[in-house]
PDB file of C-alpha atoms in Angstrom:
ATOM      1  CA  UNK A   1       0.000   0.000   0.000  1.00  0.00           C
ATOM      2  CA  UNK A   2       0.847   3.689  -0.350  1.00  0.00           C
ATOM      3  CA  UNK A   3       2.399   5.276   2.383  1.00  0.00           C
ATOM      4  CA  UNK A   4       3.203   8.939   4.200  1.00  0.00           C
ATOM      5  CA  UNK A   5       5.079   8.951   7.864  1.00  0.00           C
ATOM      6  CA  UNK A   6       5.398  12.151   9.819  1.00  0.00           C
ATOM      7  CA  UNK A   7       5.699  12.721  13.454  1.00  0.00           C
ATOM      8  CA  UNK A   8       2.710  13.336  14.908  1.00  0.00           C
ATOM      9  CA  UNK A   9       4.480  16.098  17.159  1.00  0.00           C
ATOM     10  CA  UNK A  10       7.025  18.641  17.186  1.00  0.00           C
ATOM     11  CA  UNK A  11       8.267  21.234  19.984  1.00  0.00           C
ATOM     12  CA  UNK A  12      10.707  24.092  19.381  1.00  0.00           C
ATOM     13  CA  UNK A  13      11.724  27.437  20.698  1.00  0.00           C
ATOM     14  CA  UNK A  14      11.117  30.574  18.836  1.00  0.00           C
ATOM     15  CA  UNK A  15      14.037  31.854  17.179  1.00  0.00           C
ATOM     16  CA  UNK A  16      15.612  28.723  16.611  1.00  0.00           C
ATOM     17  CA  UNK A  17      15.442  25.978  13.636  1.00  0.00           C
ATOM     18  CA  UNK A  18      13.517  22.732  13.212  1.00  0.00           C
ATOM     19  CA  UNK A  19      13.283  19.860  10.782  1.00  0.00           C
ATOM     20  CA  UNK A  20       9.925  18.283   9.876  1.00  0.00           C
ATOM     21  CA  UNK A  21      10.891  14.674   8.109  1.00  0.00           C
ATOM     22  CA  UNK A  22       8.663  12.798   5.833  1.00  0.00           C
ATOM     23  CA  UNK A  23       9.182   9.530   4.609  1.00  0.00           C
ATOM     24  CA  UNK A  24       7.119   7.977   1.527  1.00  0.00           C
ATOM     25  CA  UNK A  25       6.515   4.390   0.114  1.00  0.00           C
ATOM     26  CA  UNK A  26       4.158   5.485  -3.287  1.00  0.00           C
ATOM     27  CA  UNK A  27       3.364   3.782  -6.137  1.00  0.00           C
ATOM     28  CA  UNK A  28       5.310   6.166  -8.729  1.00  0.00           C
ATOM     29  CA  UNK A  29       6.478   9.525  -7.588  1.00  0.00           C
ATOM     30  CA  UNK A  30       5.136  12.799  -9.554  1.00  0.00           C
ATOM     31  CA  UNK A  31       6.150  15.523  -6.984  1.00  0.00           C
ATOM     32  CA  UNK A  32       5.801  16.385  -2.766  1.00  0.00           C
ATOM     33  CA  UNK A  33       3.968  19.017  -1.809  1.00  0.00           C
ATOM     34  CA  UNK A  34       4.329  20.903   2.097  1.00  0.00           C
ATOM     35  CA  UNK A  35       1.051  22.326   3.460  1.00  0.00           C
ATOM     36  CA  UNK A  36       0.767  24.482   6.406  1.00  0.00           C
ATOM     37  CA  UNK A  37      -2.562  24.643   8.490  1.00  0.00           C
ATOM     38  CA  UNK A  38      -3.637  26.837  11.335  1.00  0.00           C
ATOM     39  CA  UNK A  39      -6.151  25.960  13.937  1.00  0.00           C
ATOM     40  CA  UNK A  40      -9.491  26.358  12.240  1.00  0.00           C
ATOM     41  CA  UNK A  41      -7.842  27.115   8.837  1.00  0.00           C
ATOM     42  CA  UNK A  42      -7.586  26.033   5.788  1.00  0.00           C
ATOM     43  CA  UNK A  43      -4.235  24.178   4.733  1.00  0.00           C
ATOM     44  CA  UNK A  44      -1.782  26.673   2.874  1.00  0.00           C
ATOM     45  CA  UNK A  45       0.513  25.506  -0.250  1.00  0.00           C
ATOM     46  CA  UNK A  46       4.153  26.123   1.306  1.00  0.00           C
ATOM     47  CA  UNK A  47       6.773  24.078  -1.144  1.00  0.00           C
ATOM     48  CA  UNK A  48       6.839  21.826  -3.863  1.00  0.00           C
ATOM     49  CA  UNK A  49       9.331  19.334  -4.658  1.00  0.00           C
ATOM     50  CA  UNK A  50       9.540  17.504  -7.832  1.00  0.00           C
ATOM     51  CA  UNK A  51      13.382  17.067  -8.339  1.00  0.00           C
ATOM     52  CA  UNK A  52      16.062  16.379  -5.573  1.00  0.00           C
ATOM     53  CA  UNK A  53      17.730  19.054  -3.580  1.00  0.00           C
ATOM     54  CA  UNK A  54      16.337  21.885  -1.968  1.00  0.00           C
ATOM     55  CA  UNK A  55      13.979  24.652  -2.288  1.00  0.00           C
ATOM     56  CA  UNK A  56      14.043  28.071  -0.539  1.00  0.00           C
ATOM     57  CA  UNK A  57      11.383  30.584  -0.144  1.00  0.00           C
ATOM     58  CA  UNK A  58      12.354  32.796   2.603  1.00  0.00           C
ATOM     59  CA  UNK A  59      12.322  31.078   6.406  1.00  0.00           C
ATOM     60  CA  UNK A  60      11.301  28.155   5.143  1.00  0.00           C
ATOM     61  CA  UNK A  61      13.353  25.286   2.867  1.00  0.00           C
ATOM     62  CA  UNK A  62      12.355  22.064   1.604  1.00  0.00           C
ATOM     63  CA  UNK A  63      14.675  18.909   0.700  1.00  0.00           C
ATOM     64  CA  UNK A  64      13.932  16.257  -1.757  1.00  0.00           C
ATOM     65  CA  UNK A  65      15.731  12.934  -2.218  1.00  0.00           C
ATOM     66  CA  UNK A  66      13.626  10.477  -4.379  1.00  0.00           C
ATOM     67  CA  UNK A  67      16.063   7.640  -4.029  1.00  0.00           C
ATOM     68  CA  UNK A  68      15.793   7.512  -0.026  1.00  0.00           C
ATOM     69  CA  UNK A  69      11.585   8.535  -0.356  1.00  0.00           C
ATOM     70  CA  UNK A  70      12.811  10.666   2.329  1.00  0.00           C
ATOM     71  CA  UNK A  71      11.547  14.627   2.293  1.00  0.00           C
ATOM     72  CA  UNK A  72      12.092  17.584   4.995  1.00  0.00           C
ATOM     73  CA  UNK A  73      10.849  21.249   5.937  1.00  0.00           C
ATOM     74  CA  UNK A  74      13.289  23.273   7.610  1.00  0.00           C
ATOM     75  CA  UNK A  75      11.700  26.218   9.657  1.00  0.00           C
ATOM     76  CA  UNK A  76      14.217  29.052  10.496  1.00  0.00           C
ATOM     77  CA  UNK A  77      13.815  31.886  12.788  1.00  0.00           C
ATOM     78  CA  UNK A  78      10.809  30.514  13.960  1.00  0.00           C
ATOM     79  CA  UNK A  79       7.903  33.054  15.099  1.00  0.00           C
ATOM     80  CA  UNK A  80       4.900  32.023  17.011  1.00  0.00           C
ATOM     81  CA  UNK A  81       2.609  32.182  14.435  1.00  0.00           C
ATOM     82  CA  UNK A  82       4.575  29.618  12.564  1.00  0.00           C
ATOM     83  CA  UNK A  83       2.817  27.226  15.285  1.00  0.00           C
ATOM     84  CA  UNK A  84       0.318  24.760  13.069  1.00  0.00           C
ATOM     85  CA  UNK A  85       0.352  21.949  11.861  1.00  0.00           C
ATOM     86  CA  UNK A  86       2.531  20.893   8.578  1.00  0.00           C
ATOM     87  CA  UNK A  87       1.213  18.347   5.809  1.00  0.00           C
ATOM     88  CA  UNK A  88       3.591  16.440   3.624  1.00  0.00           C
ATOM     89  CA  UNK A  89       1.602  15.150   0.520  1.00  0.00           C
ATOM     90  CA  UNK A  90       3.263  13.110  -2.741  1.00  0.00           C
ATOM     91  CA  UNK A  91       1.845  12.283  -5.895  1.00  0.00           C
ATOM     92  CA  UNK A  92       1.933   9.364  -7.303  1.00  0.00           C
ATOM     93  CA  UNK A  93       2.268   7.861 -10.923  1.00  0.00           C
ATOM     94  CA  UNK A  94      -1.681   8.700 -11.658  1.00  0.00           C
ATOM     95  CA  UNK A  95      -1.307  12.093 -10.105  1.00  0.00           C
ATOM     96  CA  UNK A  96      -3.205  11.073  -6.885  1.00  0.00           C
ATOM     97  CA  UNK A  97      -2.435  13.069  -3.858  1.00  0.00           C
ATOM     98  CA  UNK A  98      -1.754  10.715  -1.071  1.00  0.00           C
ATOM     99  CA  UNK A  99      -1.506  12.621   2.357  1.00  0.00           C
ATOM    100  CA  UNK A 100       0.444  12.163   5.782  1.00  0.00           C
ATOM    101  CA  UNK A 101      -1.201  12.807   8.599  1.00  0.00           C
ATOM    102  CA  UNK A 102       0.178  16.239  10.198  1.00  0.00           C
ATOM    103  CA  UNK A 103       2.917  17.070  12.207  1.00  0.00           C
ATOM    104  CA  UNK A 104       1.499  19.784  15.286  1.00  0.00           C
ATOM    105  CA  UNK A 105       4.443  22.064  15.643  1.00  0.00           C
ATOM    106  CA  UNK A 106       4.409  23.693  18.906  1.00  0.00           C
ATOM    107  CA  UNK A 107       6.850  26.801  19.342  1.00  0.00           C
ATOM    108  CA  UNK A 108       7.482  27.811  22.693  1.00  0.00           C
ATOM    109  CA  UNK A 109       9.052  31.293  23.719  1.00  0.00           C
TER     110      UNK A 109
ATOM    111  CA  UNK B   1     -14.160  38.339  -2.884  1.00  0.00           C
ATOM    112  CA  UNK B   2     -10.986  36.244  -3.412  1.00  0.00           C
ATOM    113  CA  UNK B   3      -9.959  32.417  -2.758  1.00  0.00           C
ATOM    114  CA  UNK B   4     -12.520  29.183  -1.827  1.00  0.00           C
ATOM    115  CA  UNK B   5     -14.964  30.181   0.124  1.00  0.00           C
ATOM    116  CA  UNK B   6     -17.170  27.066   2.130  1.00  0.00           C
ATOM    117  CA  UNK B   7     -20.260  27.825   4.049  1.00  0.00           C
ATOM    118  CA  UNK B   8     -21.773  26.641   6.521  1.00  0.00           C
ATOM    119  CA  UNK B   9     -18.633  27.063   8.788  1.00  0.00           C
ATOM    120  CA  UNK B  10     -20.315  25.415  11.349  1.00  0.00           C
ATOM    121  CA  UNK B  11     -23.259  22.441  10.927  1.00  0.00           C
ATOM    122  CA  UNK B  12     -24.768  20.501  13.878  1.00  0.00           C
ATOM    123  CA  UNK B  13     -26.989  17.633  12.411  1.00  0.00           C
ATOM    124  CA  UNK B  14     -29.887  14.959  13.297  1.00  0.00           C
ATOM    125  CA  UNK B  15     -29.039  11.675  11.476  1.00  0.00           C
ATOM    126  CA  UNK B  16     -32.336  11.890   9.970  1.00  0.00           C
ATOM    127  CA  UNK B  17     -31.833  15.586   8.230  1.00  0.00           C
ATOM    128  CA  UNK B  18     -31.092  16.229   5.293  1.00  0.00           C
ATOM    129  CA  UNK B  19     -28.025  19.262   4.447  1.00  0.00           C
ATOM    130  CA  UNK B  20     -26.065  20.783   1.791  1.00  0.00           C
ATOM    131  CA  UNK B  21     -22.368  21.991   2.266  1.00  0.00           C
ATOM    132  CA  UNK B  22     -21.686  25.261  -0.255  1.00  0.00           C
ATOM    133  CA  UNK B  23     -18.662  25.914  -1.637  1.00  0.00           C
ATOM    134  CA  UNK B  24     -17.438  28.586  -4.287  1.00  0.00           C
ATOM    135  CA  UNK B  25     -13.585  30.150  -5.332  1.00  0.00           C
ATOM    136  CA  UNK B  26     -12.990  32.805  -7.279  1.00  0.00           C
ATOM    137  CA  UNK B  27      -9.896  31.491  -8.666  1.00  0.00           C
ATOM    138  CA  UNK B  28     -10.508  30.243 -12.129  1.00  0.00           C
ATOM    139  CA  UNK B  29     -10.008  27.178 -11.749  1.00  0.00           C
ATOM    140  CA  UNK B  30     -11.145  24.641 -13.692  1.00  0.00           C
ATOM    141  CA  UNK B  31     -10.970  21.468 -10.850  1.00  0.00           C
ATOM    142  CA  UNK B  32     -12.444  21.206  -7.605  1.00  0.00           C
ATOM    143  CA  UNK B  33     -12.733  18.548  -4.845  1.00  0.00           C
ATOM    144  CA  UNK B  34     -14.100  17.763  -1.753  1.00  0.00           C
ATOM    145  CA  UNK B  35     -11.710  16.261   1.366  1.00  0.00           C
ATOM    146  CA  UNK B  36     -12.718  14.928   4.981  1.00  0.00           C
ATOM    147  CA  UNK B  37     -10.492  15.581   7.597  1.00  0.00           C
ATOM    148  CA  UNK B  38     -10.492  14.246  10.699  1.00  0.00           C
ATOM    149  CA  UNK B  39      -8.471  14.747  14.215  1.00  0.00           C
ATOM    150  CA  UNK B  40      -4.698  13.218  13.591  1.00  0.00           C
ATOM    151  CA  UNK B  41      -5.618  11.003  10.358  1.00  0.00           C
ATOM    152  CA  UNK B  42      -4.592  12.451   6.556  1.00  0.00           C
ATOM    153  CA  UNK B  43      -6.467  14.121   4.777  1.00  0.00           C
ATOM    154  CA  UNK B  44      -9.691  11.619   2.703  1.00  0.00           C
ATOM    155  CA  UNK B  45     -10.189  12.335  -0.858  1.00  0.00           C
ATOM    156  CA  UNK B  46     -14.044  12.155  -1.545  1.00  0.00           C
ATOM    157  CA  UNK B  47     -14.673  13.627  -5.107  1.00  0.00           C
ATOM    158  CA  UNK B  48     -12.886  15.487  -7.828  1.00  0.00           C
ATOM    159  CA  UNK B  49     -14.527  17.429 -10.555  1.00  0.00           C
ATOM    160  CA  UNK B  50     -12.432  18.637 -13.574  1.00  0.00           C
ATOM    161  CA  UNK B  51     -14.120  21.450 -16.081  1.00  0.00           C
ATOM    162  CA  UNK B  52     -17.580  20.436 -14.432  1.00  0.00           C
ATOM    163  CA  UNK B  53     -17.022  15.993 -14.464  1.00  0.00           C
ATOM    164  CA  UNK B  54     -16.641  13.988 -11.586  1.00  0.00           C
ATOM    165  CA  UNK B  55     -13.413  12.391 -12.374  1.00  0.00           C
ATOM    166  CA  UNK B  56     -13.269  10.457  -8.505  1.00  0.00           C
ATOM    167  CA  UNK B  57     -15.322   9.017  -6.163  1.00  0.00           C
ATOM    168  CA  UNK B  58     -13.250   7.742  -4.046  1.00  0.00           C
ATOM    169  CA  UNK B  59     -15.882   4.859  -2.465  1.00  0.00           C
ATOM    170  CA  UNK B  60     -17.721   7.161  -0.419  1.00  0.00           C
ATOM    171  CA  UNK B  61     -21.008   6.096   0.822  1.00  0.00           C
ATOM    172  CA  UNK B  62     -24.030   7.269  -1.317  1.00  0.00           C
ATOM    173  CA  UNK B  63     -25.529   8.848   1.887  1.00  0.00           C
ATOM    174  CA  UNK B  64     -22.694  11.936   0.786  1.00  0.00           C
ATOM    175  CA  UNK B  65     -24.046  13.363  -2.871  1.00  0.00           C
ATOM    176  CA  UNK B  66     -21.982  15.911  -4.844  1.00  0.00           C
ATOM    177  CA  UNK B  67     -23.214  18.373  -7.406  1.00  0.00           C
ATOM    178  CA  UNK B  68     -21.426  20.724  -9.243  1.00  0.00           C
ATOM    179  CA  UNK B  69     -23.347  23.200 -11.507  1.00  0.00           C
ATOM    180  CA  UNK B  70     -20.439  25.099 -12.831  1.00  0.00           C
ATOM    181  CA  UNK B  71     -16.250  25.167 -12.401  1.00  0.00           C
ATOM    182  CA  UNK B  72     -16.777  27.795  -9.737  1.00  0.00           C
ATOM    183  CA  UNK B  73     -19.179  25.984  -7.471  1.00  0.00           C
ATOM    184  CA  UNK B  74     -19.829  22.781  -5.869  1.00  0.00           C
ATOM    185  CA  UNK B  75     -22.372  21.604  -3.407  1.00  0.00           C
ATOM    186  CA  UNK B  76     -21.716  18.564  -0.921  1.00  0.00           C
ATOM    187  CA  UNK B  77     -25.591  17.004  -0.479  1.00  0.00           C
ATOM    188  CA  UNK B  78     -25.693  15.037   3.409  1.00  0.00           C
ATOM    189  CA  UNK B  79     -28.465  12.495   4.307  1.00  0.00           C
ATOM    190  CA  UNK B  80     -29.186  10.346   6.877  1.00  0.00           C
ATOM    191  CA  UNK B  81     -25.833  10.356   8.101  1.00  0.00           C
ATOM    192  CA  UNK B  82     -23.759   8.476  10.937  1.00  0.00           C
ATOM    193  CA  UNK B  83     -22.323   9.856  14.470  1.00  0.00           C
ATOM    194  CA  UNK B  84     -18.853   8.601  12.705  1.00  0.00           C
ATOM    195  CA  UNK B  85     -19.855  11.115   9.779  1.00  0.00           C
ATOM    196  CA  UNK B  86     -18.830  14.016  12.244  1.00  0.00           C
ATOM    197  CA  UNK B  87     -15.127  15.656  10.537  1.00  0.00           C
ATOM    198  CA  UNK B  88     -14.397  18.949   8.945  1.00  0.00           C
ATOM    199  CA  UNK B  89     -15.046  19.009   5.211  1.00  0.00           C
ATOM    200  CA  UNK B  90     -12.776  21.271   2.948  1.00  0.00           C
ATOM    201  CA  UNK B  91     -13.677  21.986  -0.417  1.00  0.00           C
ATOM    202  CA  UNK B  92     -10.238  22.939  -2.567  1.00  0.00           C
ATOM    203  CA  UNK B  93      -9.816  24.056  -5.757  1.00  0.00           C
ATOM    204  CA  UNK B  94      -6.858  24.058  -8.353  1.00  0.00           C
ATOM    205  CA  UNK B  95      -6.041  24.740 -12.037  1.00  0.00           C
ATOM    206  CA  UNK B  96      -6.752  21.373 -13.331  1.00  0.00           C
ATOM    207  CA  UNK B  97      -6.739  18.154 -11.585  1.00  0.00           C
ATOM    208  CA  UNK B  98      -3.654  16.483 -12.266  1.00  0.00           C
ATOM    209  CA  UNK B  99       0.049  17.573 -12.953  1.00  0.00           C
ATOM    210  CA  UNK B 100       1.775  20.567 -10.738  1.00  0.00           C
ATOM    211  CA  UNK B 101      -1.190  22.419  -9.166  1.00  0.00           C
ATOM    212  CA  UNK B 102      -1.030  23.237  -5.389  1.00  0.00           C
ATOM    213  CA  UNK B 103      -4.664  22.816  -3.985  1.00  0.00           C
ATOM    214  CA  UNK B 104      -6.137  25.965  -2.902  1.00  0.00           C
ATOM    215  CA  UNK B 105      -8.518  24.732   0.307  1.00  0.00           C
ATOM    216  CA  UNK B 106     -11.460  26.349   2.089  1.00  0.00           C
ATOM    217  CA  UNK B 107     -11.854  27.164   5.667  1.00  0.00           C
ATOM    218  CA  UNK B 108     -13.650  23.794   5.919  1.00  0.00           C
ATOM    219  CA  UNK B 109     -17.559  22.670   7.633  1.00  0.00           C
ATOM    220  CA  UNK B 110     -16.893  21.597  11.147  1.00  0.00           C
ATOM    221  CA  UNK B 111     -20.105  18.908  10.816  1.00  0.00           C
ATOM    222  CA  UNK B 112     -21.261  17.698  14.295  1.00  0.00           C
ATOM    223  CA  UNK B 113     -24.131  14.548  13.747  1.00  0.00           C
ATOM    224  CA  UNK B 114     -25.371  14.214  16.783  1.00  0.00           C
TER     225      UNK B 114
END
């Protein structure tokens, strides 16, 4: 079967750095997508991910390597606000999103 | 008025009622879907439509009905549904459905059946 693993939870401290890891087992791989969600809110597009290496936008960086199925979001400088929850989603060979479950980022002053 | 907009935000429900979930974006887009969501599990696909088709139903139970009139609006019918029913439902939206096209989502219906 088809496969997304996150941690459920994650604490840090504002102003420093954290890694989210995801890990995939998908039947064909067509991109990974990052998703941030609020309390209440809808989920935001963050990152997307189609080659290896890694992105940056700002704060927040995402790494690719399709040969490990292995995917992080790096979070620098965190703020408070950036506490929510983060969704790692991949795509697989028919273009079907299939979802992890959330990691809850807590960031603590 | 920009984005996906969903409405109700809220909807408490009797299993015997009968409800409709609105949702409409303002984005152009030409696919649209509806997800469940519930606490600590990923995110359910229930159905896609692309330019106006329903391209997935993704087994859901025929109790859940979808309808969409047009590429800028689709309805999510609800009858006689179960206590397990109870999730938030967010309608996205993105260019086509398919290919590299982040999802655009709604604020979600917080359904309660009671």
């Amino acid at each position: 079967g088809q496969n997304i693993d996150q941690p459920t939870e994650m604490t840090a401290t504002e102003g420093a750095i954290v890694q989210i890891n995801c890990t995939y087992q998908t039947s064909g791989f067509n991109g990974l997508f990052w998703y941030q969600q609020h309390a209440g809110e809808a989920p935001t597009f963050l990152s997307y991910n189609v080659l290896d290496g890694l992105e940056e936008k700002g704060r927040f960086s995402s790494f690719l390597s399709r040969s490990k199925g292995y995917s992080y979001l790096l979070l620098k400088e965190l703020q408070m606000k950036d506490s929510a929850s983060y969704l790692c989603a991949v795509q697989d060979s028919n273009y079907q999103l299939i979802w992890g479950a959330g990691t809850k980022l807590i960031i603590k002053p | 008025e920009t984005g996906v907009t969903q409405t109700p935000r809220h909807l408490v429900m009797g299993m015997t009622n009968k409800k409709s979930l609105k949702c409409e974006q303002h984005l152009g887009h030409n696919a649209m879907y509806w997800y469940k969501q519930s606490a600590k599990k990923p995110l359910e696909l229930m159905f896609v439509y692309n330019f106006k088709e329903q391209t997935e139903n993704n087994s859901v139970p025929s109790r859940f009905s979808p309808e969409c009139p047009n590429s800028s609006h689709l309805f999510l019918h609800l009858h006689t549904l179960q206590p397990e029913d109870s999730a938030l439902y967010l309608c996205a939206s993105s260019g086509t459905a398919g290919g590299y096209s982040p999802l655009h989502f709604g604020n979600g219906t917080r359904l309660t059946v009671t």
